[in-house]
Amino acid sequence: MIKSEICELLGIKYPVFQGGMAWIADGKLAAAVSEGGGLGIIAAGNAPGAYVREQVKIAKSLTQKPIGVNIMLMSPFADEVAQVVIEEKVEVVTTGAGNPSKYMNAWKEVGIKVIPVVASVAMAKLMTRLGASALIAEGGESGGHVGELTTMVLVPQICDATDLPVIAAGGIADGRGVAASFMLGACGVQMGTRFLSAYECTIHPSYKEKIIKATDLCTMVTGKRLGHPVRSLRTKFARDYSKAEYGGMPDEELEALATGALRLAVQEGDNEKGCFLAGQIAAMVRKEQPAVEIIKEVMEEAEPILLRASQWVK
Ligand code: TUI
């Protein structure tokens, strides 16, 4: 059994976080992951505080184990959600797509463990100084909003920049990814795309099917021109968006094209207008299964790999 310092810090059985995927990671999925021994995380995305409060209540009605909330810092409701997590006594807050400095003291005062996603060494140092409990180093293999650096390059640099526990994210979906993350200095992993195939993940069936049928080159990054690069499946929508982006479509029209696209993918499986966020590792997600099985499977796969690696040392 693999145990690491993050298990003790958070009171979880396995060092596995479920990524806070906007529109997708609701109270039901988060509760299934936490019940399964990992850390389930509710995504606030662009939703208002009331939605997050409701999802936290749902999760807490399904599990007594710790639950996290991911706050997407570009959201117009970030301030509101930052308050809801305090009121609802959420155990762990992860943040993404920005700098959470202004909220850190308020969260720490009430004992919330703050675990920001960092995509650079400078941000890792700042978050360490401001009292984060751990850091998530997310490489650009991930789905959704992506940073510049890959997981392979980012994780060791973040480990060197901090004494805090580091969770690796981006491109991890099986035991090999877990073992590799530990080799790079991480003490846990966060997976998003792998949990899209969980039974308890209630995305549209055609979204799940697309993930399960994905192949190696079937994601792409769009949105660089407007400064918000996003990785998604290479669907008609993504290709059309990319053409518009590089074909000189005005910024406002480009923004309008993306508005609502994630909801259309998640709730309606809309192949024409939906944006199906997914990481590069989608190609290795092959079947639907319960969240608890996903967690156990990846951790059990990692064990012999880590043991074998140590035997090569003569
Ligand atoms: O946040 C994510 N992934 C996301 S958020 C999201 S919702 C969205 N929808 C449309 C457009 C944009 C977002 C979908 N996927 N991952 C965590 C993450 N955070 N990756 C990279 C970062 C990051 C980037 C810059 C963290 C900190 C940061 O700091 C910038 C600064 O202020 O210095």
CSV table of C-alpha atoms and ligand atoms in Angstrom, one decimal:
chain,number,residue,atom,x,y,z
A,1,MET,CA,0.0,0.0,0.0
A,2,ILE,CA,1.3,3.4,-0.9
A,3,LYS,CA,1.0,6.0,1.8
A,4,SER,CA,2.5,9.5,1.8
A,5,GLU,CA,2.5,12.6,3.8
A,6,ILE,CA,-0.5,14.0,2.0
A,7,CYS,CA,-2.6,11.0,3.3
A,8,GLU,CA,-1.8,12.0,6.9
A,9,LEU,CA,-2.2,15.8,6.2
A,10,LEU,CA,-5.7,15.4,4.8
A,11,GLY,CA,-6.9,12.2,6.5
A,12,ILE,CA,-7.3,10.3,3.2
A,13,LYS,CA,-6.5,6.6,2.5
A,14,TYR,CA,-5.0,7.0,-1.0
A,15,PRO,CA,-2.9,10.0,-2.3
A,16,VAL,CA,-5.3,10.6,-5.1
A,17,PHE,CA,-7.2,13.9,-5.8
A,18,GLN,CA,-10.0,14.1,-8.4
A,19,GLY,CA,-9.5,17.3,-10.4
A,20,GLY,CA,-12.1,20.1,-10.0
A,21,MET,CA,-13.5,20.0,-13.5
A,22,ALA,CA,-15.9,22.9,-14.2
A,23,TRP,CA,-19.5,21.8,-14.9
A,24,ILE,CA,-18.5,18.2,-14.2
A,25,ALA,CA,-17.2,17.6,-10.7
A,26,ASP,CA,-20.3,17.9,-8.7
A,27,GLY,CA,-21.2,16.8,-5.1
A,28,LYS,CA,-22.0,13.3,-6.2
A,29,LEU,CA,-18.7,12.6,-8.0
A,30,ALA,CA,-16.7,14.3,-5.2
A,31,ALA,CA,-18.5,12.2,-2.6
A,32,ALA,CA,-17.8,9.0,-4.5
A,33,VAL,CA,-14.1,9.7,-4.8
A,34,SER,CA,-13.8,10.7,-1.1
A,35,GLU,CA,-15.8,7.6,-0.1
A,36,GLY,CA,-13.4,5.6,-2.3
A,37,GLY,CA,-10.5,6.8,-0.2
A,38,GLY,CA,-9.2,9.7,-2.4
A,39,LEU,CA,-10.0,13.4,-2.2
A,40,GLY,CA,-13.2,14.3,-4.0
A,41,ILE,CA,-13.3,17.9,-5.2
A,42,ILE,CA,-16.3,20.0,-6.2
A,43,ALA,CA,-15.6,22.4,-9.1
A,44,ALA,CA,-17.0,25.9,-8.6
A,45,GLY,CA,-16.1,26.8,-12.2
A,46,ASN,CA,-18.1,29.9,-13.2
A,47,ALA,CA,-21.0,29.0,-11.0
A,48,PRO,CA,-22.5,31.2,-8.3
A,49,GLY,CA,-22.0,30.6,-4.5
A,50,ALA,CA,-25.5,29.1,-4.2
A,51,TYR,CA,-24.6,26.3,-6.6
A,52,VAL,CA,-21.4,25.5,-4.7
A,53,ARG,CA,-23.3,25.5,-1.3
A,54,GLU,CA,-25.8,23.0,-2.7
A,55,GLN,CA,-23.2,20.7,-4.0
A,56,VAL,CA,-21.2,20.8,-0.8
A,57,LYS,CA,-24.4,19.8,1.1
A,58,ILE,CA,-25.0,17.0,-1.4
A,59,ALA,CA,-21.5,15.7,-0.9
A,60,LYS,CA,-21.7,16.0,2.9
A,61,SER,CA,-24.9,14.0,2.9
A,62,LEU,CA,-23.2,11.2,1.0
A,63,THR,CA,-19.9,11.0,2.9
A,64,GLN,CA,-18.3,12.0,6.2
A,65,LYS,CA,-14.9,12.0,4.7
A,66,PRO,CA,-13.0,15.2,3.8
A,67,ILE,CA,-14.2,17.1,0.7
A,68,GLY,CA,-12.5,19.7,-1.4
A,69,VAL,CA,-13.8,22.7,-3.4
A,70,ASN,CA,-11.9,24.0,-6.4
A,71,ILE,CA,-12.2,27.7,-7.0
A,72,MET,CA,-11.6,28.9,-10.5
A,73,LEU,CA,-10.2,32.3,-9.9
A,74,MET,CA,-11.2,33.8,-13.3
A,75,SER,CA,-14.8,33.3,-12.3
A,76,PRO,CA,-17.0,36.4,-11.7
A,77,PHE,CA,-18.3,34.5,-8.6
A,78,ALA,CA,-14.8,33.7,-7.1
A,79,ASP,CA,-15.3,36.2,-4.1
A,80,GLU,CA,-18.7,34.7,-3.3
A,81,VAL,CA,-17.5,31.1,-3.5
A,82,ALA,CA,-14.5,32.0,-1.3
A,83,GLN,CA,-17.0,32.9,1.4
A,84,VAL,CA,-19.2,29.9,0.9
A,85,VAL,CA,-16.3,27.4,1.5
A,86,ILE,CA,-15.8,29.1,4.9
A,87,GLU,CA,-19.5,29.0,5.8
A,88,GLU,CA,-19.9,25.4,4.8
A,89,LYS,CA,-16.8,24.3,6.7
A,90,VAL,CA,-15.1,22.7,3.6
A,91,GLU,CA,-11.9,20.9,4.7
A,92,VAL,CA,-9.8,21.6,1.6
A,93,VAL,CA,-9.8,24.4,-1.0
A,94,THR,CA,-7.9,24.0,-4.3
A,95,THR,CA,-7.6,27.0,-6.6
A,96,GLY,CA,-6.9,27.2,-10.3
A,97,ALA,CA,-6.3,29.7,-13.2
A,98,GLY,CA,-4.9,32.5,-11.1
A,99,ASN,CA,-3.5,33.8,-7.9
A,100,PRO,CA,-5.5,33.2,-4.7
A,101,SER,CA,-3.3,35.4,-2.4
A,102,LYS,CA,-6.2,37.7,-1.3
A,103,TYR,CA,-8.2,34.9,0.1
A,104,MET,CA,-5.4,32.9,1.9
A,105,ASN,CA,-5.6,34.5,5.4
A,106,ALA,CA,-9.4,34.2,5.6
A,107,TRP,CA,-9.3,30.5,4.7
A,108,LYS,CA,-6.3,29.7,6.9
A,109,GLU,CA,-8.0,31.5,9.9
A,110,VAL,CA,-10.9,29.0,9.8
A,111,GLY,CA,-8.5,26.0,9.4
A,112,ILE,CA,-9.2,25.3,5.7
A,113,LYS,CA,-6.3,23.5,4.0
A,114,VAL,CA,-5.4,25.6,0.9
A,115,ILE,CA,-3.8,23.7,-2.0
A,116,PRO,CA,-3.3,26.0,-5.0
A,117,VAL,CA,-2.6,24.8,-8.5
A,118,VAL,CA,0.7,26.4,-9.5
A,119,ALA,CA,2.0,26.5,-13.1
A,120,SER,CA,5.3,28.2,-12.3
A,121,VAL,CA,8.1,28.3,-9.8
A,122,ALA,CA,7.4,31.9,-8.8
A,123,MET,CA,3.8,31.0,-7.9
A,124,ALA,CA,5.0,28.0,-5.9
A,125,LYS,CA,7.3,30.2,-3.9
A,126,LEU,CA,4.6,32.8,-3.3
A,127,MET,CA,2.1,30.2,-2.2
A,128,THR,CA,4.6,28.6,0.2
A,129,ARG,CA,5.3,31.9,1.8
A,130,LEU,CA,1.6,32.7,2.2
A,131,GLY,CA,1.0,29.4,4.1
A,132,ALA,CA,-0.5,26.9,1.6
A,133,SER,CA,-0.8,23.4,3.0
A,134,ALA,CA,0.4,21.7,-0.2
A,135,LEU,CA,0.8,22.5,-3.9
A,136,ILE,CA,-0.6,21.0,-7.1
A,137,ALA,CA,1.9,21.2,-10.0
A,138,GLU,CA,-0.2,20.9,-13.1
A,139,GLY,CA,1.5,20.4,-16.4
A,140,GLY,CA,0.0,21.4,-19.8
A,141,GLU,CA,-0.9,17.8,-20.7
A,142,SER,CA,-4.0,18.4,-18.6
A,143,GLY,CA,-7.5,19.2,-19.9
A,144,GLY,CA,-9.1,22.6,-19.6
A,145,HIS,CA,-7.0,25.7,-18.8
A,146,VAL,CA,-3.4,24.9,-19.4
A,147,GLY,CA,-0.1,26.4,-18.3
A,148,GLU,CA,3.1,26.5,-20.4
A,149,LEU,CA,5.2,23.7,-18.9
A,150,THR,CA,4.8,20.0,-19.1
A,151,THR,CA,4.3,17.8,-16.0
A,152,MET,CA,7.7,16.2,-16.5
A,153,VAL,CA,9.4,19.6,-16.4
A,154,LEU,CA,7.2,21.4,-13.9
A,155,VAL,CA,6.9,18.8,-11.0
A,156,PRO,CA,10.7,18.5,-10.1
A,157,GLN,CA,11.1,22.3,-10.3
A,158,ILE,CA,8.1,22.9,-8.0
A,159,CYS,CA,9.5,20.2,-5.6
A,160,ASP,CA,12.8,22.1,-5.5
A,161,ALA,CA,11.1,25.4,-4.9
A,162,THR,CA,9.1,24.3,-1.8
A,163,ASP,CA,9.2,22.1,1.3
A,164,LEU,CA,5.4,21.6,1.0
A,165,PRO,CA,3.9,18.3,-0.2
A,166,VAL,CA,3.5,18.4,-4.0
A,167,ILE,CA,0.7,16.8,-5.9
A,168,ALA,CA,1.4,16.1,-9.6
A,169,ALA,CA,-1.3,16.7,-12.2
A,170,GLY,CA,-1.6,16.6,-16.0
A,171,GLY,CA,-1.2,13.5,-18.0
A,172,ILE,CA,-1.7,11.0,-15.2
A,173,ALA,CA,-4.4,8.3,-15.6
A,174,ASP,CA,-2.8,5.0,-14.5
A,175,GLY,CA,-0.2,3.4,-12.2
A,176,ARG,CA,2.7,4.3,-14.5
A,177,GLY,CA,1.7,8.0,-14.2
A,178,VAL,CA,1.5,7.7,-10.4
A,179,ALA,CA,4.9,5.9,-10.2
A,180,ALA,CA,6.5,8.5,-12.4
A,181,SER,CA,5.0,11.3,-10.3
A,182,PHE,CA,6.6,9.9,-7.2
A,183,MET,CA,9.9,9.6,-9.0
A,184,LEU,CA,9.7,13.3,-9.9
A,185,GLY,CA,9.3,14.1,-6.2
A,186,ALA,CA,5.5,14.4,-5.8
A,187,CYS,CA,3.7,12.6,-3.0
A,188,GLY,CA,0.4,12.4,-4.6
A,189,VAL,CA,-1.5,12.8,-7.9
A,190,GLN,CA,-4.5,14.6,-9.2
A,191,MET,CA,-6.5,13.0,-12.1
A,192,GLY,CA,-9.3,14.7,-14.0
A,193,THR,CA,-9.7,13.0,-17.4
A,194,ARG,CA,-9.6,9.5,-15.8
A,195,PHE,CA,-12.5,10.3,-13.6
A,196,LEU,CA,-14.6,11.4,-16.6
A,197,SER,CA,-15.2,7.7,-17.1
A,198,ALA,CA,-16.4,7.1,-13.5
A,199,TYR,CA,-19.9,5.7,-13.1
A,200,GLU,CA,-20.6,8.5,-10.7
A,201,CYS,CA,-19.6,11.2,-13.2
A,202,THR,CA,-22.8,12.4,-14.8
A,203,ILE,CA,-21.6,13.9,-18.0
A,204,HIS,CA,-23.6,13.3,-21.2
A,205,PRO,CA,-23.1,9.7,-22.4
A,206,SER,CA,-21.6,10.9,-25.7
A,207,TYR,CA,-18.9,12.9,-23.8
A,208,LYS,CA,-18.0,9.7,-22.0
A,209,GLU,CA,-18.0,7.7,-25.2
A,210,LYS,CA,-15.7,10.3,-26.9
A,211,ILE,CA,-13.2,10.0,-24.0
A,212,ILE,CA,-13.3,6.2,-24.1
A,213,LYS,CA,-12.7,6.2,-27.9
A,214,ALA,CA,-10.1,8.9,-27.9
A,215,THR,CA,-6.7,8.3,-29.5
A,216,ASP,CA,-3.2,9.7,-28.9
A,217,LEU,CA,-3.5,12.9,-31.0
A,218,CYS,CA,-7.1,13.7,-30.3
A,219,THR,CA,-6.8,16.7,-28.1
A,220,MET,CA,-5.7,20.3,-29.1
A,221,VAL,CA,-5.2,23.7,-27.4
A,222,THR,CA,-7.3,26.6,-28.4
A,223,GLY,CA,-7.7,30.1,-26.9
A,224,LYS,CA,-4.1,31.1,-26.8
A,225,ARG,CA,-4.8,34.4,-28.7
A,226,LEU,CA,-7.1,35.6,-26.0
A,227,GLY,CA,-4.7,34.5,-23.3
A,228,HIS,CA,-6.7,31.6,-21.9
A,229,PRO,CA,-5.4,28.4,-23.6
A,230,VAL,CA,-7.7,25.5,-23.1
A,231,ARG,CA,-7.1,21.8,-24.0
A,232,SER,CA,-10.1,19.9,-25.4
A,233,LEU,CA,-11.0,17.1,-27.7
A,234,ARG,CA,-10.2,17.8,-31.4
A,235,THR,CA,-13.9,18.0,-32.4
A,236,LYS,CA,-15.5,20.1,-35.2
A,237,PHE,CA,-16.1,22.9,-32.7
A,238,ALA,CA,-12.4,22.9,-31.6
A,239,ARG,CA,-11.2,22.9,-35.2
A,240,ASP,CA,-13.7,25.7,-36.2
A,241,TYR,CA,-12.7,27.8,-33.2
A,242,SER,CA,-9.0,27.3,-34.0
A,243,LYS,CA,-9.6,28.4,-37.6
A,244,ALA,CA,-11.5,31.5,-36.4
A,245,GLU,CA,-8.8,32.3,-33.9
A,246,TYR,CA,-6.0,32.2,-36.4
A,247,GLY,CA,-8.2,33.6,-39.2
A,248,GLY,CA,-8.5,37.0,-37.5
A,249,MET,CA,-12.0,36.8,-36.0
A,250,PRO,CA,-12.5,39.9,-33.7
A,251,ASP,CA,-12.0,39.2,-29.9
A,252,GLU,CA,-15.6,39.7,-28.9
A,253,GLU,CA,-16.9,37.3,-31.6
A,254,LEU,CA,-14.3,34.7,-30.5
A,255,GLU,CA,-15.4,35.1,-26.9
A,256,ALA,CA,-19.0,34.7,-27.9
A,257,LEU,CA,-18.2,31.5,-29.8
A,258,ALA,CA,-16.8,29.9,-26.6
A,259,THR,CA,-19.6,31.1,-24.3
A,260,GLY,CA,-21.7,28.2,-23.1
A,261,ALA,CA,-19.7,25.7,-25.1
A,262,LEU,CA,-18.6,23.6,-22.1
A,263,ARG,CA,-22.2,23.4,-20.8
A,264,LEU,CA,-23.3,22.2,-24.2
A,265,ALA,CA,-20.7,19.4,-24.1
A,266,VAL,CA,-21.3,18.3,-20.6
A,267,GLN,CA,-25.1,18.4,-20.5
A,268,GLU,CA,-26.1,17.9,-24.1
A,269,GLY,CA,-23.1,16.1,-25.7
A,270,ASP,CA,-23.4,18.7,-28.5
A,271,ASN,CA,-20.9,17.7,-31.1
A,272,GLU,CA,-21.3,20.9,-33.2
A,273,LYS,CA,-21.1,23.6,-30.5
A,274,GLY,CA,-19.8,21.8,-27.4
A,275,CYS,CA,-16.3,22.1,-26.0
A,276,PHE,CA,-15.2,18.7,-24.6
A,277,LEU,CA,-12.4,19.5,-22.2
A,278,ALA,CA,-10.0,16.6,-21.9
A,279,GLY,CA,-6.3,15.9,-21.1
A,280,GLN,CA,-3.9,14.3,-23.5
A,281,ILE,CA,-4.2,11.1,-21.5
A,282,ALA,CA,-7.8,10.6,-22.7
A,283,ALA,CA,-6.4,8.0,-25.1
A,284,MET,CA,-5.6,5.7,-22.1
A,285,VAL,CA,-9.1,5.9,-20.5
A,286,ARG,CA,-10.7,2.8,-21.8
A,287,LYS,CA,-13.8,1.9,-19.7
A,288,GLU,CA,-16.5,3.1,-17.4
A,289,GLN,CA,-16.0,2.0,-13.8
A,290,PRO,CA,-16.8,3.1,-10.3
A,291,ALA,CA,-14.6,5.9,-8.8
A,292,VAL,CA,-13.4,3.6,-6.0
A,293,GLU,CA,-12.2,1.1,-8.5
A,294,ILE,CA,-10.3,3.7,-10.5
A,295,ILE,CA,-8.5,4.8,-7.3
A,296,LYS,CA,-7.6,1.3,-6.2
A,297,GLU,CA,-6.5,0.3,-9.7
A,298,VAL,CA,-4.1,3.1,-10.3
A,299,MET,CA,-2.6,2.8,-6.8
A,300,GLU,CA,-2.2,-1.0,-7.1
A,301,GLU,CA,-0.6,-0.7,-10.6
A,302,ALA,CA,1.9,1.8,-9.2
A,303,GLU,CA,3.2,-0.5,-6.5
A,304,PRO,CA,5.2,-3.1,-8.6
A,305,ILE,CA,6.5,-0.3,-10.8
A,306,LEU,CA,8.0,1.5,-7.9
A,307,LEU,CA,9.4,-1.7,-6.4
A,308,ARG,CA,10.9,-2.8,-9.7
A,309,ALA,CA,12.6,0.6,-10.2
A,310,SER,CA,14.4,0.3,-6.9
A,311,GLN,CA,15.8,-3.1,-8.0
A,312,TRP,CA,17.7,-1.5,-10.9
A,313,VAL,CA,19.9,0.3,-8.4
A,314,LYS,CA,23.1,-1.8,-8.0
B,1,TUI,O1,-7.9,25.8,-13.8
B,1,TUI,C1,-7.5,24.8,-14.3
B,1,TUI,N1,-8.2,24.3,-15.3
B,1,TUI,C2,-9.4,24.7,-15.8
B,1,TUI,S1,-10.3,26.0,-15.2
B,1,TUI,C3,-11.4,25.8,-16.4
B,1,TUI,S2,-12.8,26.8,-16.6
B,1,TUI,C4,-12.3,27.8,-17.9
B,1,TUI,N2,-13.2,27.9,-18.8
B,1,TUI,C5,-12.9,28.7,-19.9
B,1,TUI,C6,-11.7,29.4,-20.0
B,1,TUI,C7,-10.8,29.2,-19.0
B,1,TUI,C8,-11.1,28.4,-17.9
B,1,TUI,C9,-11.1,24.7,-17.2
B,1,TUI,N3,-10.0,24.1,-16.8
B,1,TUI,N4,-6.3,24.2,-14.0
B,1,TUI,C10,-5.5,24.7,-13.0
B,1,TUI,C11,-4.5,25.6,-13.5
B,1,TUI,N5,-4.2,26.7,-13.0
B,1,TUI,N6,-3.7,25.4,-14.6
B,1,TUI,C12,-2.9,26.4,-14.7
B,1,TUI,C13,-3.2,27.3,-13.6
B,1,TUI,C14,-2.6,28.5,-13.3
B,1,TUI,C15,-2.2,29.5,-14.2
B,1,TUI,C16,-1.7,30.7,-13.8
B,1,TUI,C17,-2.4,28.8,-11.9
B,1,TUI,C18,-1.9,30.0,-11.5
B,1,TUI,C19,-1.5,30.9,-12.4
B,1,TUI,O2,-1.0,32.1,-12.0
B,1,TUI,C20,-1.2,33.2,-12.8
B,1,TUI,C21,-0.8,34.4,-12.0
B,1,TUI,O3,-1.7,35.2,-11.6
B,1,TUI,O4,0.4,34.6,-11.8
